Amino acid sequence: MTLRPKQAPIVAALPVTVPFVGPEAQQRASGRTFRARIGANESSFGPAPSVIRKMQEVAADQWMYCDPDNFDLKAALAAHLGVGFDNVVVGEGIDGLLNLAVRIFVAPGQAVVTSLGAYPTFNFHVDGFGGRLVKVAYENDRESLDGLLAAVRRDNAAMVYLSNPDNPMGTWWEADDVSRFADALPETTLFVLDEAYGETGPDSALPPISVDRPNVIRMRTFSKAYGLAGLRCGYAVGETQVIADFEKVRNHYGVSRMAQIAGEAALADQAWLAEVKAKVAAGRRRIAAIARDNGLSPIESATNFVTIDCGGDGAFALRVMQNLLARDVFIRKPMVPVLDRCIRVSVGLDPELDIFAEELPRALAGARG
Amino acid sequence: MTLRPKQAPIVAALPVTVPFVGPEAQQRASGRTFRARIGANESSFGPAPSVIRKMQEVAADQWMYCDPDNFDLKAALAAHLGVGFDNVVVGEGIDGLLNLAVRIFVAPGQAVVTSLGAYPTFNFHVDGFGGRLVKVAYENDRESLDGLLAAVRRDNAAMVYLSNPDNPMGTWWEADDVSRFADALPETTLFVLDEAYGETGPDSALPPISVDRPNVIRMRTFSKAYGLAGLRCGYAVGETQVIADFEKVRNHYGVSRMAQIAGEAALADQAWLAEVKAKVAAGRRRIAAIARDNGLSPIESATNFVTIDCGGDGAFALRVMQNLLARDVFIRKPMVPVLDRCIRVSVGLDPELDIFAEELPRALAGARG
């Protein structure tokens, strides 16, 4: 038998199965193209025309490495948020920043608290660095602040994760509740507040940005309302020393030149953001109306998607989703009981929601039949 | 005193100083713009016009997430290299793949062998995951295959790194020598063969691609000859099980949609690559001639840069570089004795090399004066 290089122990213990199945993989499997791409919470409205023009202008310049300091984008973010330059770190999407946060602040074996059914990529990174996941059930389709806090205390957790507004349910806590939660946490527990959907919800859900607390780090992205998911650009805001720790381990050439330039241009076009927010709100109302027209219960959402209670069990909702997929409508659904009674539909363009409105009754009939 | 979240032990032990200073940072410090950007081994010839057009076409599509499987690019790479789809993994440049390779195959405390003065980003990642770096001196301005092998055996190394062709010296080993080195390694030592400059050297420096050996992984990039450094896209080729290990920990949404599309387009335009290779060879000859015109000794190079022995000590070469920087000519230099007697000049456009030819005599005079 051939000997071979050994994996490091933490990696050796990981499964090879990978939870990431993109719509492209589904299309390759079916041999068909989705008629409506409303499953990945992307922004069908796209990036701003000003951003598209900028990307086209700088395409020929991509022979140059990116600025490893992300200087221009960081400076623009700091000014936009009213924080210092050293309170911001830019990464390859929130995914990349979660990877680093876990690597920096979770030692192997330490407890990390999240909600059961919340963002799987966070869990992927916690597993990947040997953290011990502690999962707290949702309460009334919201992440349970009391439950998370109790778990943090009980397990002396190094880190706790909350997405607000939430994915996959679309629900949210008001800023006061989030602030009270942060105040109640042990000072040694890092609170990772994922605000990927921060721009699409009510402003009242966003606590004021404070960078004084070493145990709170907030993450935002250009992937959602700004319409740049494909470019991989997110940022974290926190206390300077916490941010400095990212410098020790991040891939300094990880965020592409294109992403840095497009991110800066996107931030400068707040008129487009306002337009997208209005379209997202209208799209949510329309998805909710379609759901109600079919006798289903939409859950009120602060995100760019609406999660719909199909009124049955997980198996029923799964059949609904599968029927929609078979009709080339790309949506997703939560998989953990009791959230799994729902399907999740992203706000898309009107023609995509027309298709959803047309196909949902058939998918439901098929699931019932 | 406020308590705060604790860093994981490996990260806590790392310094905050960061070895990555881009030309943008130097320009910000000087308040001026470089007249010649010939220091980062980028391809001043840019990406192919066909690739630029493709990037412009797909700019508006960047609201969609990237394909987490990198399917189309991987399939194109596999066909191009004559290997299986499962023998390829795509990452955020070779930097991103080195990070993963170390994370997967180096347990904290294990020895990792590289050359003293070789690629600092590799060292950054080894430190970052708690590996123990063992550095072997260059011999006659080449990485020492015998020295690396002896160190691997002595320290029972988990990994050994070789760049061929080499950065920062531009030298190379022929394929037979590299193959003999691979054959002589313990089967448990992973050989990371960095071929970032593989396209610009003689074909005779590239061993045939074999994906049978679990202990050899080769890395290549679109950053150099293909002119896409800003997009961050590299790939590794190896045995299927080794490649599968990357799936366990990589950021599946790390390589941007733009990079995947541009990489595929770049690979399809081999005519452009041939043109760039010819231009790089001509540029090397010109840099060598400029060096000789000034009484200096260029080192024969298989890369897109030429390293020039300035004929003095490290302090002298440092003054030469600083004088060029002060004249807004961006170059770099090796910093480790005895390599530090040299400066390193990337092949640039003719007008950039005109500026270099004009300024080098002044920089030398200043350094001597």
XYZ file of C-alpha atoms in Angstrom:
738
model
C 0.000 0.000 0.000
C 1.226 3.456 -0.928
C 1.844 5.761 1.968
C 0.477 9.274 1.570
C 0.629 12.680 3.233
C -1.512 12.755 6.354
C -4.222 15.295 6.915
C -4.009 17.490 9.995
C -6.225 15.940 12.712
C -9.012 18.531 12.524
C -9.323 18.117 8.759
C -9.048 14.339 8.935
C -12.131 14.311 11.152
C -14.277 16.250 8.672
C -16.748 14.613 6.307
C -16.251 14.977 2.551
C -19.902 15.677 1.918
C -20.436 19.260 0.962
C -23.662 21.135 1.639
C -23.293 23.636 -1.193
C -25.411 22.888 -4.252
C -25.731 25.880 -6.529
C -28.468 26.420 -9.112
C -25.873 25.769 -11.807
C -25.416 22.215 -10.497
C -29.184 21.704 -10.542
C -29.315 22.944 -14.120
C -26.494 20.632 -15.138
C -28.362 17.716 -13.560
C -31.657 18.504 -15.258
C -30.164 19.634 -18.548
C -32.539 22.618 -18.472
C -32.316 26.284 -17.542
C -34.341 27.791 -14.709
C -37.069 30.111 -15.932
C -37.081 31.935 -12.604
C -33.930 32.186 -10.466
C -35.527 33.068 -7.144
C -33.832 30.690 -4.716
C -30.455 32.101 -3.657
C -31.549 35.502 -2.307
C -29.610 37.254 -5.021
C -30.689 40.660 -6.263
C -32.328 40.118 -9.642
C -32.323 43.901 -10.027
C -28.594 43.675 -10.513
C -25.859 46.122 -9.618
C -26.406 49.813 -10.370
C -25.883 50.851 -13.997
C -23.120 53.128 -12.704
C -21.398 50.098 -11.183
C -21.751 48.050 -14.363
C -20.165 50.868 -16.360
C -17.308 51.094 -13.865
C -16.684 47.339 -14.069
C -16.573 47.540 -17.856
C -14.157 50.464 -17.709
C -11.689 48.668 -15.446
C -11.885 45.227 -17.082
C -8.691 45.864 -19.032
C -6.850 46.853 -15.825
C -7.262 43.490 -14.143
C -3.671 42.531 -14.985
C -2.725 44.529 -11.882
C -2.890 42.859 -8.498
C -5.489 44.159 -6.102
C -4.448 46.584 -3.396
C -3.753 44.253 -0.435
C -4.852 47.019 1.950
C -8.260 47.431 0.237
C -7.534 51.072 0.987
C -10.009 52.959 -1.161
C -12.917 50.662 -0.354
C -12.122 50.629 3.374
C -11.856 54.418 3.439
C -15.204 54.729 1.668
C -16.836 52.253 4.049
C -15.410 53.981 7.112
C -16.736 57.347 5.928
C -20.122 55.838 5.026
C -20.494 54.144 8.418
C -18.954 56.915 10.492
C -16.230 54.715 11.953
C -12.455 54.718 11.741
C -10.451 53.193 8.913
C -9.083 50.655 11.397
C -12.559 49.537 12.394
C -13.165 47.884 9.013
C -11.863 44.738 7.363
C -12.855 43.661 3.860
C -13.107 39.995 2.886
C -14.213 37.532 0.219
C -17.864 37.901 1.131
C -19.226 37.353 4.621
C -18.345 33.686 4.053
C -14.657 34.551 3.930
C -14.926 36.750 7.013
C -16.770 34.078 9.001
C -13.962 31.662 8.160
C -11.425 34.108 9.585
C -13.477 35.039 12.630
C -13.770 31.389 13.622
C -10.121 30.699 12.902
C -9.010 33.653 15.008
C -11.369 33.389 17.968
C -12.328 29.730 18.337
C -9.802 27.249 19.675
C -10.415 23.576 18.854
C -13.042 22.131 21.160
C -14.514 25.454 22.249
C -18.275 25.930 22.132
C -19.848 28.095 19.445
C -23.535 28.912 19.675
C -25.845 29.378 16.720
C -29.460 28.673 15.855
C -30.597 25.265 14.633
C -31.314 25.791 10.953
C -29.386 29.064 10.606
C -26.642 29.815 8.075
C -24.941 26.504 7.165
C -21.726 28.145 5.945
C -21.066 29.429 9.451
C -21.383 25.872 10.735
C -19.076 24.659 7.943
C -16.346 26.987 9.189
C -16.860 26.127 12.867
C -16.551 22.440 12.030
C -13.603 23.239 9.795
C -11.599 24.681 12.667
C -12.647 22.099 15.218
C -15.124 24.229 17.154
C -18.027 22.521 18.934
C -21.382 23.693 17.578
C -24.216 24.256 20.018
C -27.511 24.757 18.187
C -30.487 26.512 19.721
C -34.008 26.023 18.358
C -35.881 28.939 16.775
C -38.843 30.300 18.698
C -41.875 31.371 16.699
C -39.748 31.443 13.555
C -37.250 33.841 15.077
C -33.771 33.110 16.346
C -34.203 32.866 20.126
C -32.212 35.577 21.872
C -32.994 34.124 25.280
C -32.105 30.638 24.117
C -28.834 31.764 22.546
C -27.859 33.657 25.673
C -28.648 30.705 27.918
C -26.563 28.413 25.712
C -23.642 30.847 25.701
C -23.646 30.935 29.497
C -24.156 27.211 29.954
C -21.391 26.236 27.512
C -19.057 29.163 28.163
C -19.079 29.798 24.422
C -16.217 31.510 22.606
C -18.591 32.837 19.963
C -22.268 33.318 19.227
C -23.777 33.883 15.793
C -26.970 35.792 15.005
C -28.240 36.838 11.610
C -30.513 39.848 11.844
C -32.566 40.074 9.716
C -32.593 36.301 9.668
C -32.007 33.752 6.954
C -33.837 31.392 6.232
C -36.972 32.763 7.921
C -36.743 36.458 7.045
C -37.737 37.494 10.567
C -35.909 40.051 12.690
C -35.368 41.588 16.081
C -35.543 45.308 16.715
C -32.315 47.148 17.510
C -33.142 47.460 21.221
C -33.505 43.722 21.587
C -30.217 43.092 19.787
C -28.452 45.673 21.957
C -29.854 44.138 25.148
C -28.632 40.741 23.946
C -25.144 42.139 23.311
C -25.093 43.794 26.725
C -26.022 40.566 28.456
C -23.275 38.483 26.832
C -20.073 37.630 28.698
C -17.301 40.014 27.609
C -15.237 37.028 26.508
C -17.844 35.763 24.043
C -17.520 37.231 20.547
C -20.911 38.189 19.138
C -20.885 37.780 15.360
C -23.818 39.809 14.082
C -24.492 38.939 10.443
C -26.348 41.823 8.837
C -26.211 40.565 5.257
C -29.827 41.655 4.901
C -29.345 44.873 6.845
C -30.177 47.127 3.901
C -33.506 45.484 3.038
C -35.140 45.604 6.459
C -36.455 48.430 8.596
C -33.747 50.756 9.876
C -35.162 50.122 13.335
C -33.616 46.633 13.227
C -30.068 48.008 13.053
C -28.446 49.064 16.332
C -26.244 52.158 16.112
C -22.733 51.254 14.990
C -20.505 51.200 18.049
C -16.904 50.080 17.743
C -16.036 50.299 21.418
C -16.916 46.758 22.365
C -14.277 44.128 21.708
C -16.908 41.407 21.772
C -19.186 42.549 18.969
C -18.342 42.280 15.283
C -20.851 43.092 12.553
C -20.737 41.765 9.029
C -22.293 43.231 5.906
C -22.041 42.522 2.225
C -22.311 43.815 -1.317
C -23.964 40.516 -2.305
C -27.551 41.326 -1.436
C -29.101 44.782 -1.894
C -26.054 46.047 -3.818
C -26.405 43.215 -6.330
C -22.780 42.037 -6.450
C -23.004 38.450 -5.124
C -20.809 37.158 -7.951
C -17.864 39.382 -7.031
C -17.416 38.191 -3.426
C -17.052 41.275 -1.313
C -18.146 41.719 2.277
C -16.898 43.665 5.264
C -16.765 43.474 9.023
C -16.915 46.370 11.460
C -15.567 46.151 14.978
C -13.203 47.357 17.635
C -9.722 48.140 16.271
C -7.873 45.343 18.055
C -10.367 42.728 16.910
C -10.071 44.031 13.360
C -6.263 44.055 13.618
C -6.360 40.354 14.421
C -7.748 39.704 10.946
C -4.570 41.191 9.453
C -2.555 38.387 11.014
C -4.203 35.635 9.018
C -6.317 36.960 6.163
C -5.380 36.340 2.522
C -4.164 39.874 1.848
C -4.650 39.428 -1.874
C -8.001 37.682 -1.500
C -10.483 40.376 -2.541
C -10.217 41.013 -6.262
C -9.363 44.380 -7.743
C -12.674 44.236 -9.588
C -14.592 43.660 -6.336
C -12.838 46.507 -4.524
C -13.589 48.950 -7.326
C -17.165 47.755 -7.818
C -17.838 47.857 -4.077
C -16.665 51.435 -3.849
C -18.789 52.405 -6.839
C -21.815 50.613 -5.381
C -21.478 52.444 -2.083
C -21.347 55.758 -3.941
C -24.668 55.098 -5.687
C -27.107 55.290 -2.781
C -29.885 56.333 -5.166
C -29.743 52.876 -6.741
C -29.820 51.279 -3.307
C -32.964 53.245 -2.441
C -34.568 52.106 -5.682
C -33.669 48.469 -5.003
C -35.024 48.682 -1.455
C -38.359 49.913 -2.790
C -38.437 47.138 -5.398
C -37.580 44.532 -2.769
C -40.389 45.749 -0.522
C -42.839 45.615 -3.443
C -41.602 42.144 -4.389
C -42.108 40.897 -0.829
C -45.682 42.180 -0.888
C -46.309 40.440 -4.182
C -44.856 37.101 -3.031
C -46.962 37.337 0.132
C -50.073 38.015 -1.945
C -49.355 35.042 -4.217
C -48.944 32.851 -1.142
C -52.221 34.034 0.378
C -54.010 33.585 -2.974
C -53.031 29.938 -2.657
C -54.191 29.614 0.927
C -50.646 29.693 2.344
C -49.205 31.884 5.117
C -46.290 34.155 4.250
C -44.040 35.098 7.150
C -43.378 38.808 7.463
C -39.892 39.456 6.124
C -37.159 42.087 6.498
C -34.999 40.457 3.812
C -35.041 40.116 0.027
C -37.025 36.881 0.253
C -40.266 35.640 1.754
C -40.540 32.377 3.626
C -43.934 30.774 3.174
C -45.593 28.391 5.589
C -47.121 25.732 3.328
C -49.489 24.619 6.070
C -48.311 21.017 6.199
C -45.281 19.115 7.365
C -41.716 19.133 6.065
C -42.405 16.371 3.571
C -45.266 18.364 2.080
C -43.197 21.546 1.698
C -40.393 19.478 0.188
C -42.791 18.149 -2.456
C -43.921 21.702 -3.204
C -40.314 22.782 -3.697
C -39.493 19.750 -5.820
C -42.521 20.375 -8.002
C -41.451 23.969 -8.527
C -37.897 22.865 -9.370
C -39.304 20.345 -11.849
C -41.128 23.244 -13.472
C -37.805 25.113 -13.701
C -38.572 27.506 -10.869
C -35.515 27.712 -8.607
C -36.430 28.191 -4.955
C -35.100 26.726 -1.714
C -36.486 25.768 1.685
C -35.420 25.389 5.300
C -34.658 21.758 6.139
C -34.786 21.695 9.947
C -38.074 20.932 11.763
C -40.274 22.950 12.359
C -38.933 25.518 9.933
C -39.098 22.859 7.232
C -42.850 23.315 6.812
C -41.867 26.366 4.711
C -40.500 27.207 1.297
C -38.294 30.253 0.697
C -38.795 32.500 -2.327
C -36.423 35.346 -3.252
C -37.743 38.596 -4.633
C -37.192 38.418 -8.376
C -38.137 40.442 -11.400
C -41.851 40.746 -12.160
C -41.706 38.192 -15.004
C -40.095 35.725 -12.586
C -42.810 36.288 -10.003
C -45.403 35.875 -12.792
C -43.975 32.413 -13.405
C -44.013 31.669 -9.677
C -47.662 32.774 -9.477
C -48.523 30.514 -12.397
C -46.625 27.458 -11.175
C -47.325 27.556 -7.422
C -50.935 26.286 -7.706
C -49.732 23.374 -9.858
C -46.912 22.579 -7.479
C -49.361 22.600 -4.571
C -51.881 20.444 -6.382
C -49.135 17.974 -7.225
C -47.930 17.897 -3.633
C -51.449 17.248 -2.376
C -52.448 14.729 -5.029
C -9.987 46.354 32.745
C -12.403 45.123 30.120
C -12.255 41.429 29.388
C -12.272 40.500 25.720
C -12.621 37.457 23.456
C -9.427 35.441 23.422
C -7.586 34.532 20.273
C -7.002 30.870 19.523
C -3.463 29.958 20.668
C -1.942 29.694 17.181
C -3.238 33.110 16.209
C -2.324 34.674 19.535
C 1.298 33.726 18.886
C 1.430 35.496 15.503
C 2.927 38.959 15.008
C 0.712 41.772 13.725
C 3.321 43.027 11.296
C 2.342 42.258 7.747
C 4.841 41.741 4.945
C 2.535 42.825 2.137
C 3.155 46.336 0.848
C 1.552 46.924 -2.527
C 2.558 49.597 -5.029
C -0.663 51.419 -4.168
C 0.553 51.872 -0.582
C 3.865 53.221 -1.859
C 2.033 55.661 -4.102
C -0.159 56.799 -1.222
C 2.962 57.388 0.873
C 4.769 59.369 -1.828
C 1.704 61.160 -3.135
C 2.901 60.360 -6.659
C 2.087 57.786 -9.321
C 4.640 55.293 -10.605
C 5.730 56.000 -14.172
C 6.708 52.358 -14.631
C 4.923 49.555 -12.753
C 7.523 46.814 -13.165
C 7.860 45.441 -9.641
C 5.099 42.939 -8.942
C 5.631 40.500 -11.839
C 2.281 41.391 -13.280
C 1.655 41.139 -17.017
C 1.686 44.678 -18.383
C 0.416 43.208 -21.658
C -2.886 42.675 -19.946
C -5.483 39.981 -20.448
C -6.423 39.019 -24.014
C -8.788 41.417 -25.799
C -11.197 38.468 -26.045
C -11.111 38.151 -22.254
C -11.648 41.870 -21.718
C -14.698 41.753 -23.993
C -16.059 38.753 -22.094
C -15.608 40.518 -18.744
C -17.451 43.548 -20.074
C -20.263 41.355 -21.382
C -20.822 39.622 -18.059
C -20.412 42.664 -15.791
C -24.178 43.086 -15.518
C -24.569 39.409 -14.502
C -22.517 39.713 -11.335
C -25.665 39.841 -9.195
C -25.635 36.033 -9.447
C -23.499 34.046 -7.051
C -20.598 32.176 -8.553
C -20.949 28.478 -9.235
C -19.547 26.919 -6.035
C -18.324 23.933 -8.088
C -16.325 26.146 -10.505
C -17.641 23.579 -12.970
C -17.051 25.191 -16.343
C -13.574 26.426 -15.492
C -12.567 23.118 -13.922
C -13.837 21.197 -16.939
C -11.895 23.482 -19.272
C -8.737 23.126 -17.182
C -9.060 19.350 -17.004
C -9.432 19.131 -20.793
C -6.548 21.541 -21.342
C -4.223 19.624 -19.012
C -5.388 16.152 -19.968
C -6.414 15.197 -16.436
C -9.701 14.293 -14.805
C -12.231 16.808 -13.530
C -11.557 15.533 -10.013
C -7.846 16.211 -10.323
C -8.376 19.991 -10.296
C -9.323 22.483 -7.605
C -9.754 26.203 -8.260
C -8.923 28.808 -5.632
C -8.476 32.520 -4.929
C -5.072 32.612 -6.596
C -2.208 30.348 -5.629
C -2.157 32.303 -2.345
C -5.584 30.940 -1.464
C -4.607 27.405 -2.434
C -1.381 27.534 -0.404
C -3.455 28.563 2.612
C -5.660 25.510 2.152
C -2.810 23.104 1.434
C -1.075 24.083 4.662
C -4.297 23.970 6.645
C -5.128 20.500 5.346
C -1.738 18.822 5.452
C 0.294 20.515 8.199
C -0.544 19.847 11.833
C 0.662 22.439 14.370
C 4.333 21.949 15.119
C 5.129 19.888 12.017
C 8.109 20.847 9.896
C 7.615 22.512 6.520
C 10.610 22.977 4.250
C 11.107 25.879 1.875
C 13.987 27.964 0.558
C 15.377 30.911 2.516
C 14.182 33.950 0.572
C 11.454 32.140 -1.399
C 7.779 33.122 -1.579
C 6.870 34.940 1.666
C 3.140 34.286 1.353
C 3.778 30.565 1.693
C 5.653 31.255 4.930
C 2.793 33.490 6.084
C 0.367 30.593 5.765
C 2.697 28.063 7.418
C 3.109 30.426 10.380
C -0.619 31.072 10.313
C -1.437 27.422 10.930
C 1.341 26.813 13.442
C 3.709 24.904 11.169
C 7.443 25.039 11.826
C 9.342 26.568 8.913
C 12.682 25.068 7.938
C 14.503 27.304 5.457
C 17.210 26.051 3.128
C 19.706 28.418 1.503
C 19.760 28.900 -2.275
C 22.750 27.495 -4.119
C 24.108 29.501 -7.044
C 20.870 31.493 -7.119
C 18.760 28.372 -7.520
C 16.589 26.669 -4.941
C 18.694 23.766 -3.727
C 17.033 20.458 -4.540
C 19.641 18.520 -2.580
C 19.363 20.885 0.341
C 15.574 20.746 0.384
C 15.617 16.955 0.238
C 18.133 16.696 3.072
C 16.033 19.030 5.223
C 12.864 17.073 4.488
C 14.539 13.852 5.630
C 16.233 15.382 8.653
C 13.093 17.104 9.931
C 10.587 14.489 8.751
C 8.728 17.322 7.022
C 5.009 17.213 6.317
C 5.431 19.484 3.288
C 8.090 20.913 1.000
C 7.659 23.946 -1.244
C 9.464 24.617 -4.523
C 8.704 27.307 -7.048
C 9.866 26.342 -10.525
C 10.614 28.608 -12.293
C 11.678 30.419 -9.170
C 10.681 33.736 -7.647
C 12.592 35.970 -6.742
C 15.616 34.802 -8.761
C 13.963 33.729 -12.019
C 16.072 30.574 -12.208
C 14.756 27.075 -12.838
C 15.380 23.361 -12.813
C 14.754 21.135 -15.790
C 11.850 18.679 -15.620
C 14.115 15.664 -15.077
C 15.668 17.229 -12.000
C 12.262 18.096 -10.579
C 11.010 14.560 -11.243
C 14.043 13.020 -9.573
C 13.448 15.278 -6.570
C 9.821 14.162 -6.378
C 10.832 10.521 -6.658
C 13.322 10.872 -3.823
C 10.858 12.411 -1.363
C 9.245 10.346 1.397
C 5.732 9.337 0.312
C 4.348 11.083 3.389
C 5.803 14.483 2.489
C 3.550 16.614 0.296
C 5.502 18.305 -2.483
C 3.898 21.651 -3.323
C 5.222 22.596 -6.747
C 4.412 26.230 -7.473
C 4.427 26.737 -11.236
C 3.079 30.294 -11.253
C 5.663 31.108 -13.920
C 5.217 27.821 -15.763
C 3.952 29.454 -18.942
C 6.828 31.902 -19.353
C 9.731 29.450 -19.116
C 10.975 26.692 -21.378
C 8.589 23.762 -21.706
C 11.509 21.563 -20.708
C 11.159 22.866 -17.129
C 7.700 21.355 -16.736
C 7.497 17.665 -15.841
C 4.654 15.767 -17.500
C 1.430 16.116 -15.520
C 0.936 12.967 -13.488
C -1.906 12.735 -11.046
C -1.078 9.309 -9.658
C 1.141 10.444 -6.800
C -0.654 11.480 -3.621
C 2.385 13.449 -2.514
C 2.715 15.915 -5.403
C 0.418 18.868 -5.952
C 1.087 21.489 -8.633
C -0.219 25.011 -8.596
C -0.712 27.375 -11.499
C -2.379 30.712 -11.968
C -4.102 33.136 -14.298
C -2.208 35.989 -12.598
C 0.992 35.900 -14.609
C 1.105 35.093 -18.349
C -2.698 35.235 -18.642
C -2.732 38.774 -17.225
C -5.506 38.386 -14.641
C -3.700 39.040 -11.335
C -6.454 41.393 -10.166
C -9.164 38.732 -10.404
C -7.586 36.158 -8.075
C -7.831 32.826 -9.797
C -5.428 29.938 -9.532
C -5.707 26.169 -9.631
C -4.066 23.091 -8.236
C -3.680 19.744 -9.943
C -3.168 16.518 -8.035
C -4.334 13.067 -7.116
C -8.094 12.828 -6.656
C -8.065 12.134 -2.916
C -5.730 15.038 -2.232
C -7.942 17.301 -4.317
C -11.051 15.991 -2.549
C -9.556 17.096 0.760
C -9.757 20.697 -0.424
C -13.535 20.316 -0.710
C -13.738 19.777 3.044
C -12.471 23.213 3.956
C -12.329 25.576 1.001
C -14.579 28.631 0.786
C -16.912 27.180 -1.841
C -18.046 30.639 -2.859
C -14.539 32.101 -2.794
C -13.677 32.404 -6.496
C -15.763 35.137 -8.076
C -18.106 34.549 -10.971
C -16.090 37.104 -12.941
C -12.850 35.204 -12.292
C -14.327 31.859 -13.302
C -15.645 33.263 -16.573
C -12.501 35.245 -17.346
C -10.279 32.274 -16.539
C -12.197 30.054 -18.917
C -12.013 32.694 -21.642
C -8.292 33.180 -21.052
C -7.618 29.476 -21.374
C -9.511 29.430 -24.660
C -7.293 32.135 -26.166
C -3.994 30.326 -26.511
C -3.012 32.608 -29.389
C -2.845 35.507 -26.932
C -0.787 33.421 -24.537
C 1.706 32.664 -27.322
C 1.933 36.357 -28.125
C 2.506 37.250 -24.464
C 5.182 34.565 -24.129
C 7.045 36.065 -27.085
C 6.733 39.551 -25.634
C 7.932 38.350 -22.233
C 10.981 36.704 -23.813
C 11.761 39.897 -25.733
C 11.296 41.975 -22.585
C 13.680 39.731 -20.652
C 16.302 40.189 -23.353
C 15.848 43.943 -23.222
C 16.101 44.136 -19.415
C 19.227 41.978 -19.557
C 20.727 44.272 -22.193
C 19.950 47.365 -20.116
C 21.608 45.714 -17.126
C 24.727 44.832 -19.116
C 24.852 48.336 -20.616
C 25.213 49.517 -17.030
C 27.898 47.015 -16.152
C 25.539 44.792 -14.170
C 24.939 41.037 -14.456
C 21.439 39.851 -15.305
C 20.574 36.352 -14.147
C 19.077 34.142 -16.842
C 15.347 33.970 -16.220
C 12.451 31.654 -17.071
C 9.888 34.041 -15.586
C 8.305 37.370 -16.528
C 10.995 39.275 -14.648
C 14.777 39.521 -14.600
C 16.790 39.578 -11.413
C 19.919 41.669 -11.757
C 23.091 41.253 -9.740
C 24.138 44.831 -8.941
C 27.694 43.731 -8.228
C 27.787 44.999 -4.669
C 26.300 44.052 -1.321
C 22.711 44.110 -0.140
C 22.963 47.696 1.063
C 24.112 48.825 -2.356
C 21.287 47.046 -4.202
C 18.843 48.487 -1.676
C 20.047 52.000 -2.501
C 19.662 51.275 -6.210
C 16.070 50.151 -5.636
C 15.285 53.115 -3.399
C 16.685 55.514 -5.983
C 14.503 53.940 -8.669
C 11.447 54.162 -6.410
C 12.267 57.824 -5.719
C 12.238 58.328 -9.488
C 8.796 56.697 -9.619
C 10.013 53.410 -11.058
C 8.380 50.561 -9.134
C 10.667 47.546 -8.793
C 11.410 45.143 -5.947
C 14.388 43.155 -4.684
C 15.223 40.011 -2.740
C 16.000 40.806 0.898
C 17.847 37.694 2.109
C 21.677 37.465 1.833
C 23.224 36.644 -0.659
C 20.244 37.086 -2.959
C 19.928 40.630 -1.665
C 22.757 41.847 -3.903
C 20.125 41.873 -6.665
C 17.186 43.944 -7.813
C 14.174 42.374 -9.558
C 12.602 43.983 -12.604
C 9.379 42.746 -14.207
C 8.935 42.747 -17.954
C 6.861 45.833 -18.745
C 5.694 47.650 -21.827
C 8.403 49.197 -23.998
C 7.751 52.723 -22.699
C 8.187 51.425 -19.155
C 11.475 49.765 -20.027
C 12.528 53.032 -21.736
C 12.032 54.756 -18.396
C 13.955 52.020 -16.613
C 16.815 52.364 -19.123
C 16.865 56.106 -18.552
C 16.711 55.987 -14.768
C 18.948 53.010 -13.963
C 22.240 54.880 -14.634
C 21.086 57.708 -12.362
C 20.000 55.277 -9.656
C 23.379 53.540 -9.844
C 25.308 56.791 -9.763
C 23.335 57.899 -6.745
C 23.944 54.575 -5.006
C 27.679 54.825 -5.656
C 28.026 58.514 -4.826
